[in-house]
């Protein structure tokens, strides 16, 4: 086992632990993506379903760890885990369907609530782009001492990967960072302006608002981290500095995750259960396997996930596919341009 | 003001939005100058097509309740009281109430309960 396997093993363990708790990180009245009675997850049958699912998750984690130790490519080990854990969730979903109840059908909207804004406003959203432009101008200015190389990959074992810092390479590196900043900005805007509210009034709505703000802060933090990495890359920061920064960032992300889990999905733990609607006011038939939301009539791009804490795509929206396509295709296009 | 919509109801969502907002406008829950959510925002929260909400807003704008501006968004307008309805409109109004009562009775609502509700509404109307 070499040093590079350790982050992969830690990732697999972390993902295993998160999938272990995933069915509990939902709104009250949802279990394996199905609207059920609030008491059902704690019933004998509910606990039995959960136990079986967890056995499946840990078996998948064990197989994936064994594959990682046998020097299987990291992407493939993650795929092993995802397929195994995903398969173990399907019987639990089917069993939960037998205990399905109707979600709260009535949709409520507060007609006089003020519109929500991005924390920090437009400045917080656009500042990373300004920083990237300034960084580019500073590095490429004649007054700046010539940069020898740009680090493209910091290795835990062995030499870092780098390319010669031609103006084109610098621009390509900054463009890649800018691309990720655009993606994070779109996600932040999508959560605030392109997602549906579940609760309209009272403590439940206030909790939901706080939850959305925290998610957006989380996304903005990622955006600033991308800029920081670009800065470290063009200033040829050494490995230990970068690892220190990455560990610091991971700790901050972990703090955010804990805070989101404490809030509960959609801020559901911030208000008394009686104030919450049953489920998330969306119908079960739009949730494929209780995981993927597909509703062509719903204009929302993002909806609250039914498993775990956070948001997921509405796969029935064309814009979700456009965004997914851009996320997948654009880095490859940039790499192709850089290589050619 | 909370707008409640039941997507599973037989009544079209567009009609529910118009009726719900009109009740709030008539009752004074929404006052002139109040800003309403944009078409996009309301459609997202209700999980319905943008056109459904736009159609509802347009209908209320036609009735003189709302002002739809490109930049200022949707606002409640100070509405001048229209002329009293003619006899033809009054008979149409009576027919609609009778239709609604018949529909409720067909759904199993007891006449005594309907009468109680109508008296309660009458009391509210006389109070204003």
PDB file of C-alpha atoms in Angstrom, chain A residues 42-290:
ATOM      1  CA  UNK A  42     -38.610   3.571  14.188  1.00  0.00           C
ATOM      2  CA  UNK A  43     -40.951   0.595  13.938  1.00  0.00           C
ATOM      3  CA  UNK A  44     -39.686  -3.012  13.999  1.00  0.00           C
ATOM      4  CA  UNK A  45     -40.143  -3.296  10.207  1.00  0.00           C
ATOM      5  CA  UNK A  46     -38.446   0.067   9.590  1.00  0.00           C
ATOM      6  CA  UNK A  47     -35.444  -0.867  11.704  1.00  0.00           C
ATOM      7  CA  UNK A  48     -35.209  -4.237   9.922  1.00  0.00           C
ATOM      8  CA  UNK A  49     -35.096  -2.509   6.518  1.00  0.00           C
ATOM      9  CA  UNK A  50     -32.439  -0.138   7.767  1.00  0.00           C
ATOM     10  CA  UNK A  51     -30.314  -2.984   9.162  1.00  0.00           C
ATOM     11  CA  UNK A  52     -30.396  -4.909   5.864  1.00  0.00           C
ATOM     12  CA  UNK A  53     -29.511  -1.806   3.899  1.00  0.00           C
ATOM     13  CA  UNK A  54     -26.591  -1.025   6.217  1.00  0.00           C
ATOM     14  CA  UNK A  55     -25.216  -4.556   5.916  1.00  0.00           C
ATOM     15  CA  UNK A  56     -25.249  -4.047   2.127  1.00  0.00           C
ATOM     16  CA  UNK A  57     -23.480  -0.677   2.435  1.00  0.00           C
ATOM     17  CA  UNK A  58     -20.695  -2.035   4.647  1.00  0.00           C
ATOM     18  CA  UNK A  59     -20.210  -5.113   2.438  1.00  0.00           C
ATOM     19  CA  UNK A  60     -19.807  -2.758  -0.546  1.00  0.00           C
ATOM     20  CA  UNK A  61     -17.379  -0.598   1.455  1.00  0.00           C
ATOM     21  CA  UNK A  62     -15.327  -3.681   2.397  1.00  0.00           C
ATOM     22  CA  UNK A  63     -15.166  -4.866  -1.237  1.00  0.00           C
ATOM     23  CA  UNK A  64     -14.209  -1.373  -2.431  1.00  0.00           C
ATOM     24  CA  UNK A  65     -11.458  -1.116   0.231  1.00  0.00           C
ATOM     25  CA  UNK A  66     -10.128  -4.538  -0.776  1.00  0.00           C
ATOM     26  CA  UNK A  67     -10.088  -3.365  -4.408  1.00  0.00           C
ATOM     27  CA  UNK A  68      -8.235  -0.183  -3.397  1.00  0.00           C
ATOM     28  CA  UNK A  69      -5.624  -2.197  -1.511  1.00  0.00           C
ATOM     29  CA  UNK A  70      -5.197  -4.361  -4.622  1.00  0.00           C
ATOM     30  CA  UNK A  71      -4.190  -1.202  -6.558  1.00  0.00           C
ATOM     31  CA  UNK A  72      -7.451  -0.950  -8.512  1.00  0.00           C
ATOM     32  CA  UNK A  73      -7.878   2.540 -10.081  1.00  0.00           C
ATOM     33  CA  UNK A  74      -9.584   4.910  -7.611  1.00  0.00           C
ATOM     34  CA  UNK A  75     -12.502   5.691  -9.934  1.00  0.00           C
ATOM     35  CA  UNK A  76     -13.238   1.995 -10.292  1.00  0.00           C
ATOM     36  CA  UNK A  77     -13.175   1.399  -6.506  1.00  0.00           C
ATOM     37  CA  UNK A  78     -15.650   4.243  -5.997  1.00  0.00           C
ATOM     38  CA  UNK A  79     -17.813   2.746  -8.725  1.00  0.00           C
ATOM     39  CA  UNK A  80     -17.737  -0.634  -6.937  1.00  0.00           C
ATOM     40  CA  UNK A  81     -18.953   1.060  -3.769  1.00  0.00           C
ATOM     41  CA  UNK A  82     -21.667   3.095  -5.501  1.00  0.00           C
ATOM     42  CA  UNK A  83     -23.055   0.129  -7.432  1.00  0.00           C
ATOM     43  CA  UNK A  84     -23.048  -2.132  -4.339  1.00  0.00           C
ATOM     44  CA  UNK A  85     -24.550   0.453  -1.978  1.00  0.00           C
ATOM     45  CA  UNK A  86     -27.052   1.583  -4.623  1.00  0.00           C
ATOM     46  CA  UNK A  87     -28.217  -1.993  -5.185  1.00  0.00           C
ATOM     47  CA  UNK A  88     -28.671  -2.534  -1.432  1.00  0.00           C
ATOM     48  CA  UNK A  89     -30.898   0.584  -1.307  1.00  0.00           C
ATOM     49  CA  UNK A  90     -33.330  -0.681  -3.952  1.00  0.00           C
ATOM     50  CA  UNK A  91     -34.878  -3.583  -1.927  1.00  0.00           C
ATOM     51  CA  UNK A  92     -35.259  -1.185   1.025  1.00  0.00           C
ATOM     52  CA  UNK A  93     -37.033   1.314  -1.276  1.00  0.00           C
ATOM     53  CA  UNK A  94     -39.367  -1.401  -2.591  1.00  0.00           C
ATOM     54  CA  UNK A  95     -40.160  -2.608   0.926  1.00  0.00           C
ATOM     55  CA  UNK A  96     -40.819   0.984   2.067  1.00  0.00           C
ATOM     56  CA  UNK A  97     -43.268   1.395  -0.834  1.00  0.00           C
ATOM     57  CA  UNK A  98     -45.543  -1.149   0.880  1.00  0.00           C
ATOM     58  CA  UNK A  99     -45.927   1.322   3.772  1.00  0.00           C
ATOM     59  CA  UNK A 100     -46.398   4.387   1.557  1.00  0.00           C
ATOM     60  CA  UNK A 101     -48.810   7.132   2.668  1.00  0.00           C
ATOM     61  CA  UNK A 102     -49.981  10.210   0.787  1.00  0.00           C
ATOM     62  CA  UNK A 103     -47.785  13.299   1.232  1.00  0.00           C
ATOM     63  CA  UNK A 104     -49.282  16.604   2.359  1.00  0.00           C
ATOM     64  CA  UNK A 105     -51.003  17.531  -0.889  1.00  0.00           C
ATOM     65  CA  UNK A 106     -51.689  21.213  -0.292  1.00  0.00           C
ATOM     66  CA  UNK A 107     -48.879  23.516  -1.406  1.00  0.00           C
ATOM     67  CA  UNK A 108     -48.503  26.742   0.561  1.00  0.00           C
ATOM     68  CA  UNK A 109     -46.768  29.943  -0.512  1.00  0.00           C
ATOM     69  CA  UNK A 110     -46.241  33.084   1.534  1.00  0.00           C
ATOM     70  CA  UNK A 111     -47.214  35.811  -0.925  1.00  0.00           C
ATOM     71  CA  UNK A 112     -45.675  38.640   1.091  1.00  0.00           C
ATOM     72  CA  UNK A 113     -42.323  37.168   2.132  1.00  0.00           C
ATOM     73  CA  UNK A 114     -39.349  39.203   0.886  1.00  0.00           C
ATOM     74  CA  UNK A 115     -37.217  37.584  -1.821  1.00  0.00           C
ATOM     75  CA  UNK A 116     -34.167  35.678  -0.636  1.00  0.00           C
ATOM     76  CA  UNK A 117     -30.689  36.897  -1.460  1.00  0.00           C
ATOM     77  CA  UNK A 118     -27.269  35.279  -1.773  1.00  0.00           C
ATOM     78  CA  UNK A 119     -25.313  35.720   1.498  1.00  0.00           C
ATOM     79  CA  UNK A 120     -22.908  38.585   0.812  1.00  0.00           C
ATOM     80  CA  UNK A 121     -24.871  39.573  -2.277  1.00  0.00           C
ATOM     81  CA  UNK A 122     -23.579  39.892  -5.801  1.00  0.00           C
ATOM     82  CA  UNK A 123     -20.168  40.996  -4.505  1.00  0.00           C
ATOM     83  CA  UNK A 124     -19.587  37.649  -2.755  1.00  0.00           C
ATOM     84  CA  UNK A 125     -20.577  35.885  -5.957  1.00  0.00           C
ATOM     85  CA  UNK A 126     -18.447  37.935  -8.358  1.00  0.00           C
ATOM     86  CA  UNK A 127     -15.389  38.598  -6.190  1.00  0.00           C
ATOM     87  CA  UNK A 128     -13.717  35.262  -7.113  1.00  0.00           C
ATOM     88  CA  UNK A 129     -13.844  36.234 -10.812  1.00  0.00           C
ATOM     89  CA  UNK A 130     -12.305  39.615 -10.041  1.00  0.00           C
ATOM     90  CA  UNK A 131      -9.585  37.881  -8.005  1.00  0.00           C
ATOM     91  CA  UNK A 132      -8.814  35.534 -10.905  1.00  0.00           C
ATOM     92  CA  UNK A 133      -8.564  38.442 -13.356  1.00  0.00           C
ATOM     93  CA  UNK A 134      -6.245  40.316 -10.945  1.00  0.00           C
ATOM     94  CA  UNK A 135      -4.162  37.165 -10.487  1.00  0.00           C
ATOM     95  CA  UNK A 136      -3.844  36.740 -14.251  1.00  0.00           C
ATOM     96  CA  UNK A 137      -2.861  40.385 -14.788  1.00  0.00           C
ATOM     97  CA  UNK A 138      -0.333  40.204 -11.944  1.00  0.00           C
ATOM     98  CA  UNK A 139       1.311  37.001 -13.173  1.00  0.00           C
ATOM     99  CA  UNK A 140       1.408  38.076 -16.818  1.00  0.00           C
ATOM    100  CA  UNK A 141       2.496  41.675 -16.187  1.00  0.00           C
ATOM    101  CA  UNK A 142       6.035  42.547 -17.341  1.00  0.00           C
ATOM    102  CA  UNK A 143       6.835  43.831 -13.843  1.00  0.00           C
ATOM    103  CA  UNK A 144       6.278  40.384 -12.336  1.00  0.00           C
ATOM    104  CA  UNK A 145       9.328  38.073 -12.290  1.00  0.00           C
ATOM    105  CA  UNK A 146       8.811  35.254 -14.836  1.00  0.00           C
ATOM    106  CA  UNK A 147       7.021  32.219 -13.441  1.00  0.00           C
ATOM    107  CA  UNK A 148       8.922  29.054 -14.305  1.00  0.00           C
ATOM    108  CA  UNK A 149       6.197  26.459 -14.088  1.00  0.00           C
ATOM    109  CA  UNK A 150       2.554  26.058 -13.129  1.00  0.00           C
ATOM    110  CA  UNK A 151       1.788  23.158 -10.828  1.00  0.00           C
ATOM    111  CA  UNK A 152      -1.096  21.154 -12.256  1.00  0.00           C
ATOM    112  CA  UNK A 153      -1.078  18.323  -9.709  1.00  0.00           C
ATOM    113  CA  UNK A 154       0.408  18.028  -6.247  1.00  0.00           C
ATOM    114  CA  UNK A 155       1.490  14.471  -5.601  1.00  0.00           C
ATOM    115  CA  UNK A 156       1.576  12.857  -2.150  1.00  0.00           C
ATOM    116  CA  UNK A 157       4.370  10.541  -3.271  1.00  0.00           C
ATOM    117  CA  UNK A 158       6.813  11.561  -5.973  1.00  0.00           C
ATOM    118  CA  UNK A 159       7.237  14.743  -7.939  1.00  0.00           C
ATOM    119  CA  UNK A 160       4.475  17.283  -8.555  1.00  0.00           C
ATOM    120  CA  UNK A 161       3.178  17.624 -12.119  1.00  0.00           C
ATOM    121  CA  UNK A 162       3.711  20.978 -13.769  1.00  0.00           C
ATOM    122  CA  UNK A 163       3.700  22.709 -17.138  1.00  0.00           C
ATOM    123  CA  UNK A 164       5.778  25.598 -18.485  1.00  0.00           C
ATOM    124  CA  UNK A 165       4.154  28.872 -17.541  1.00  0.00           C
ATOM    125  CA  UNK A 166       3.486  30.318 -20.976  1.00  0.00           C
ATOM    126  CA  UNK A 167       0.783  33.024 -21.116  1.00  0.00           C
ATOM    127  CA  UNK A 168      -1.524  30.453 -22.745  1.00  0.00           C
ATOM    128  CA  UNK A 169      -0.930  27.951 -19.914  1.00  0.00           C
ATOM    129  CA  UNK A 170      -1.563  30.617 -17.257  1.00  0.00           C
ATOM    130  CA  UNK A 171      -4.794  31.673 -18.981  1.00  0.00           C
ATOM    131  CA  UNK A 172      -5.869  28.033 -19.353  1.00  0.00           C
ATOM    132  CA  UNK A 173      -5.264  27.381 -15.623  1.00  0.00           C
ATOM    133  CA  UNK A 174      -7.213  30.497 -14.623  1.00  0.00           C
ATOM    134  CA  UNK A 175      -9.979  29.706 -17.124  1.00  0.00           C
ATOM    135  CA  UNK A 176     -10.386  26.293 -15.527  1.00  0.00           C
ATOM    136  CA  UNK A 177     -10.723  27.926 -12.125  1.00  0.00           C
ATOM    137  CA  UNK A 178     -13.167  30.470 -13.564  1.00  0.00           C
ATOM    138  CA  UNK A 179     -15.226  27.661 -15.039  1.00  0.00           C
ATOM    139  CA  UNK A 180     -15.620  26.006 -11.626  1.00  0.00           C
ATOM    140  CA  UNK A 181     -16.460  29.406 -10.130  1.00  0.00           C
ATOM    141  CA  UNK A 182     -19.235  29.752 -12.750  1.00  0.00           C
ATOM    142  CA  UNK A 183     -20.563  26.304 -11.847  1.00  0.00           C
ATOM    143  CA  UNK A 184     -20.559  27.073  -8.106  1.00  0.00           C
ATOM    144  CA  UNK A 185     -22.209  30.455  -8.770  1.00  0.00           C
ATOM    145  CA  UNK A 186     -24.933  28.788 -10.839  1.00  0.00           C
ATOM    146  CA  UNK A 187     -25.525  26.237  -8.081  1.00  0.00           C
ATOM    147  CA  UNK A 188     -25.714  28.998  -5.427  1.00  0.00           C
ATOM    148  CA  UNK A 189     -28.152  30.997  -7.571  1.00  0.00           C
ATOM    149  CA  UNK A 190     -30.095  27.825  -8.372  1.00  0.00           C
ATOM    150  CA  UNK A 191     -30.550  26.958  -4.686  1.00  0.00           C
ATOM    151  CA  UNK A 192     -31.782  30.467  -3.852  1.00  0.00           C
ATOM    152  CA  UNK A 193     -33.763  31.297  -7.010  1.00  0.00           C
ATOM    153  CA  UNK A 194     -34.365  27.974  -8.757  1.00  0.00           C
ATOM    154  CA  UNK A 195     -35.543  25.638  -5.990  1.00  0.00           C
ATOM    155  CA  UNK A 196     -38.926  25.094  -4.436  1.00  0.00           C
ATOM    156  CA  UNK A 197     -39.755  26.005  -0.839  1.00  0.00           C
ATOM    157  CA  UNK A 198     -41.514  23.290   1.120  1.00  0.00           C
ATOM    158  CA  UNK A 199     -42.777  25.311   4.103  1.00  0.00           C
ATOM    159  CA  UNK A 200     -44.400  28.724   3.712  1.00  0.00           C
ATOM    160  CA  UNK A 201     -44.726  30.174   7.181  1.00  0.00           C
ATOM    161  CA  UNK A 202     -43.680  29.956  10.805  1.00  0.00           C
ATOM    162  CA  UNK A 203     -40.678  28.235  12.325  1.00  0.00           C
ATOM    163  CA  UNK A 204     -40.530  25.631   9.549  1.00  0.00           C
ATOM    164  CA  UNK A 205     -40.122  28.302   6.835  1.00  0.00           C
ATOM    165  CA  UNK A 206     -37.536  30.196   8.913  1.00  0.00           C
ATOM    166  CA  UNK A 207     -35.584  26.979   9.457  1.00  0.00           C
ATOM    167  CA  UNK A 208     -35.723  26.184   5.750  1.00  0.00           C
ATOM    168  CA  UNK A 209     -34.429  29.661   4.931  1.00  0.00           C
ATOM    169  CA  UNK A 210     -31.493  29.235   7.320  1.00  0.00           C
ATOM    170  CA  UNK A 211     -30.744  25.839   5.818  1.00  0.00           C
ATOM    171  CA  UNK A 212     -30.649  27.253   2.276  1.00  0.00           C
ATOM    172  CA  UNK A 213     -28.348  30.078   3.367  1.00  0.00           C
ATOM    173  CA  UNK A 214     -25.975  27.586   4.954  1.00  0.00           C
ATOM    174  CA  UNK A 215     -25.907  25.473   1.770  1.00  0.00           C
ATOM    175  CA  UNK A 216     -25.134  28.566  -0.304  1.00  0.00           C
ATOM    176  CA  UNK A 217     -22.361  29.593   2.110  1.00  0.00           C
ATOM    177  CA  UNK A 218     -20.960  26.079   1.654  1.00  0.00           C
ATOM    178  CA  UNK A 219     -21.021  26.460  -2.143  1.00  0.00           C
ATOM    179  CA  UNK A 220     -19.441  29.933  -1.996  1.00  0.00           C
ATOM    180  CA  UNK A 221     -16.681  28.560   0.209  1.00  0.00           C
ATOM    181  CA  UNK A 222     -15.916  25.979  -2.493  1.00  0.00           C
ATOM    182  CA  UNK A 223     -15.785  28.801  -5.046  1.00  0.00           C
ATOM    183  CA  UNK A 224     -13.178  30.706  -3.010  1.00  0.00           C
ATOM    184  CA  UNK A 225     -11.192  27.517  -2.470  1.00  0.00           C
ATOM    185  CA  UNK A 226     -10.944  27.065  -6.253  1.00  0.00           C
ATOM    186  CA  UNK A 227      -9.458  30.573  -6.513  1.00  0.00           C
ATOM    187  CA  UNK A 228      -7.013  29.794  -3.708  1.00  0.00           C
ATOM    188  CA  UNK A 229      -5.884  26.627  -5.523  1.00  0.00           C
ATOM    189  CA  UNK A 230      -5.352  28.631  -8.736  1.00  0.00           C
ATOM    190  CA  UNK A 231      -3.243  31.114  -6.760  1.00  0.00           C
ATOM    191  CA  UNK A 232      -1.162  28.302  -5.227  1.00  0.00           C
ATOM    192  CA  UNK A 233      -0.784  26.739  -8.663  1.00  0.00           C
ATOM    193  CA  UNK A 234       0.591  29.803 -10.451  1.00  0.00           C
ATOM    194  CA  UNK A 235       2.781  30.802  -7.504  1.00  0.00           C
ATOM    195  CA  UNK A 236       4.319  27.291  -7.487  1.00  0.00           C
ATOM    196  CA  UNK A 237       3.390  26.613  -3.871  1.00  0.00           C
ATOM    197  CA  UNK A 238       5.144  23.614  -2.402  1.00  0.00           C
ATOM    198  CA  UNK A 239       3.334  20.380  -1.525  1.00  0.00           C
ATOM    199  CA  UNK A 240       3.304  20.796   2.307  1.00  0.00           C
ATOM    200  CA  UNK A 241       1.671  24.247   2.032  1.00  0.00           C
ATOM    201  CA  UNK A 242      -0.967  22.902  -0.332  1.00  0.00           C
ATOM    202  CA  UNK A 243      -1.687  19.880   1.862  1.00  0.00           C
ATOM    203  CA  UNK A 244      -2.013  22.182   4.879  1.00  0.00           C
ATOM    204  CA  UNK A 245      -4.498  24.313   2.955  1.00  0.00           C
ATOM    205  CA  UNK A 246      -6.411  21.214   1.798  1.00  0.00           C
ATOM    206  CA  UNK A 247      -6.593  19.790   5.317  1.00  0.00           C
ATOM    207  CA  UNK A 248      -7.803  23.174   6.620  1.00  0.00           C
ATOM    208  CA  UNK A 249     -10.428  23.343   3.889  1.00  0.00           C
ATOM    209  CA  UNK A 250     -11.535  19.752   4.574  1.00  0.00           C
ATOM    210  CA  UNK A 251     -11.968  20.602   8.271  1.00  0.00           C
ATOM    211  CA  UNK A 252     -14.069  23.666   7.408  1.00  0.00           C
ATOM    212  CA  UNK A 253     -16.187  21.575   5.009  1.00  0.00           C
ATOM    213  CA  UNK A 254     -16.632  18.931   7.699  1.00  0.00           C
ATOM    214  CA  UNK A 255     -17.824  21.648  10.126  1.00  0.00           C
ATOM    215  CA  UNK A 256     -20.343  22.815   7.529  1.00  0.00           C
ATOM    216  CA  UNK A 257     -21.523  19.235   6.991  1.00  0.00           C
ATOM    217  CA  UNK A 258     -22.007  18.700  10.730  1.00  0.00           C
ATOM    218  CA  UNK A 259     -23.921  21.968  10.984  1.00  0.00           C
ATOM    219  CA  UNK A 260     -26.173  20.971   8.052  1.00  0.00           C
ATOM    220  CA  UNK A 261     -26.816  17.552   9.588  1.00  0.00           C
ATOM    221  CA  UNK A 262     -27.710  19.201  12.894  1.00  0.00           C
ATOM    222  CA  UNK A 263     -30.177  21.435  11.049  1.00  0.00           C
ATOM    223  CA  UNK A 264     -31.721  18.393   9.353  1.00  0.00           C
ATOM    224  CA  UNK A 265     -32.804  18.216   5.729  1.00  0.00           C
ATOM    225  CA  UNK A 266     -34.492  21.513   4.838  1.00  0.00           C
ATOM    226  CA  UNK A 267     -33.910  22.753   8.411  1.00  0.00           C
ATOM    227  CA  UNK A 268     -36.445  20.181   9.613  1.00  0.00           C
ATOM    228  CA  UNK A 269     -34.756  19.768  13.002  1.00  0.00           C
ATOM    229  CA  UNK A 270     -35.008  23.491  13.759  1.00  0.00           C
ATOM    230  CA  UNK A 271     -38.759  23.425  14.268  1.00  0.00           C
ATOM    231  CA  UNK A 272     -41.153  21.121  16.123  1.00  0.00           C
ATOM    232  CA  UNK A 273     -42.202  18.053  14.063  1.00  0.00           C
ATOM    233  CA  UNK A 274     -45.861  19.079  14.315  1.00  0.00           C
ATOM    234  CA  UNK A 275     -45.078  22.237  12.297  1.00  0.00           C
ATOM    235  CA  UNK A 276     -43.615  20.218   9.442  1.00  0.00           C
ATOM    236  CA  UNK A 277     -45.637  18.885   6.502  1.00  0.00           C
ATOM    237  CA  UNK A 278     -45.599  15.133   5.894  1.00  0.00           C
ATOM    238  CA  UNK A 279     -42.889  14.504   3.323  1.00  0.00           C
ATOM    239  CA  UNK A 280     -41.640  17.291   1.072  1.00  0.00           C
ATOM    240  CA  UNK A 281     -44.939  18.093  -0.715  1.00  0.00           C
ATOM    241  CA  UNK A 282     -43.805  16.266  -3.855  1.00  0.00           C
ATOM    242  CA  UNK A 283     -45.462  13.098  -5.045  1.00  0.00           C
ATOM    243  CA  UNK A 284     -43.637   9.787  -4.762  1.00  0.00           C
ATOM    244  CA  UNK A 285     -44.200   8.811  -8.390  1.00  0.00           C
ATOM    245  CA  UNK A 286     -41.798  11.574  -9.457  1.00  0.00           C
ATOM    246  CA  UNK A 287     -38.984   9.986  -7.416  1.00  0.00           C
ATOM    247  CA  UNK A 288     -37.378   7.138  -9.366  1.00  0.00           C
ATOM    248  CA  UNK A 289     -36.110   4.499  -6.885  1.00  0.00           C
ATOM    249  CA  UNK A 290     -36.671   7.159  -4.255  1.00  0.00           C
TER     250      UNK A 290
END
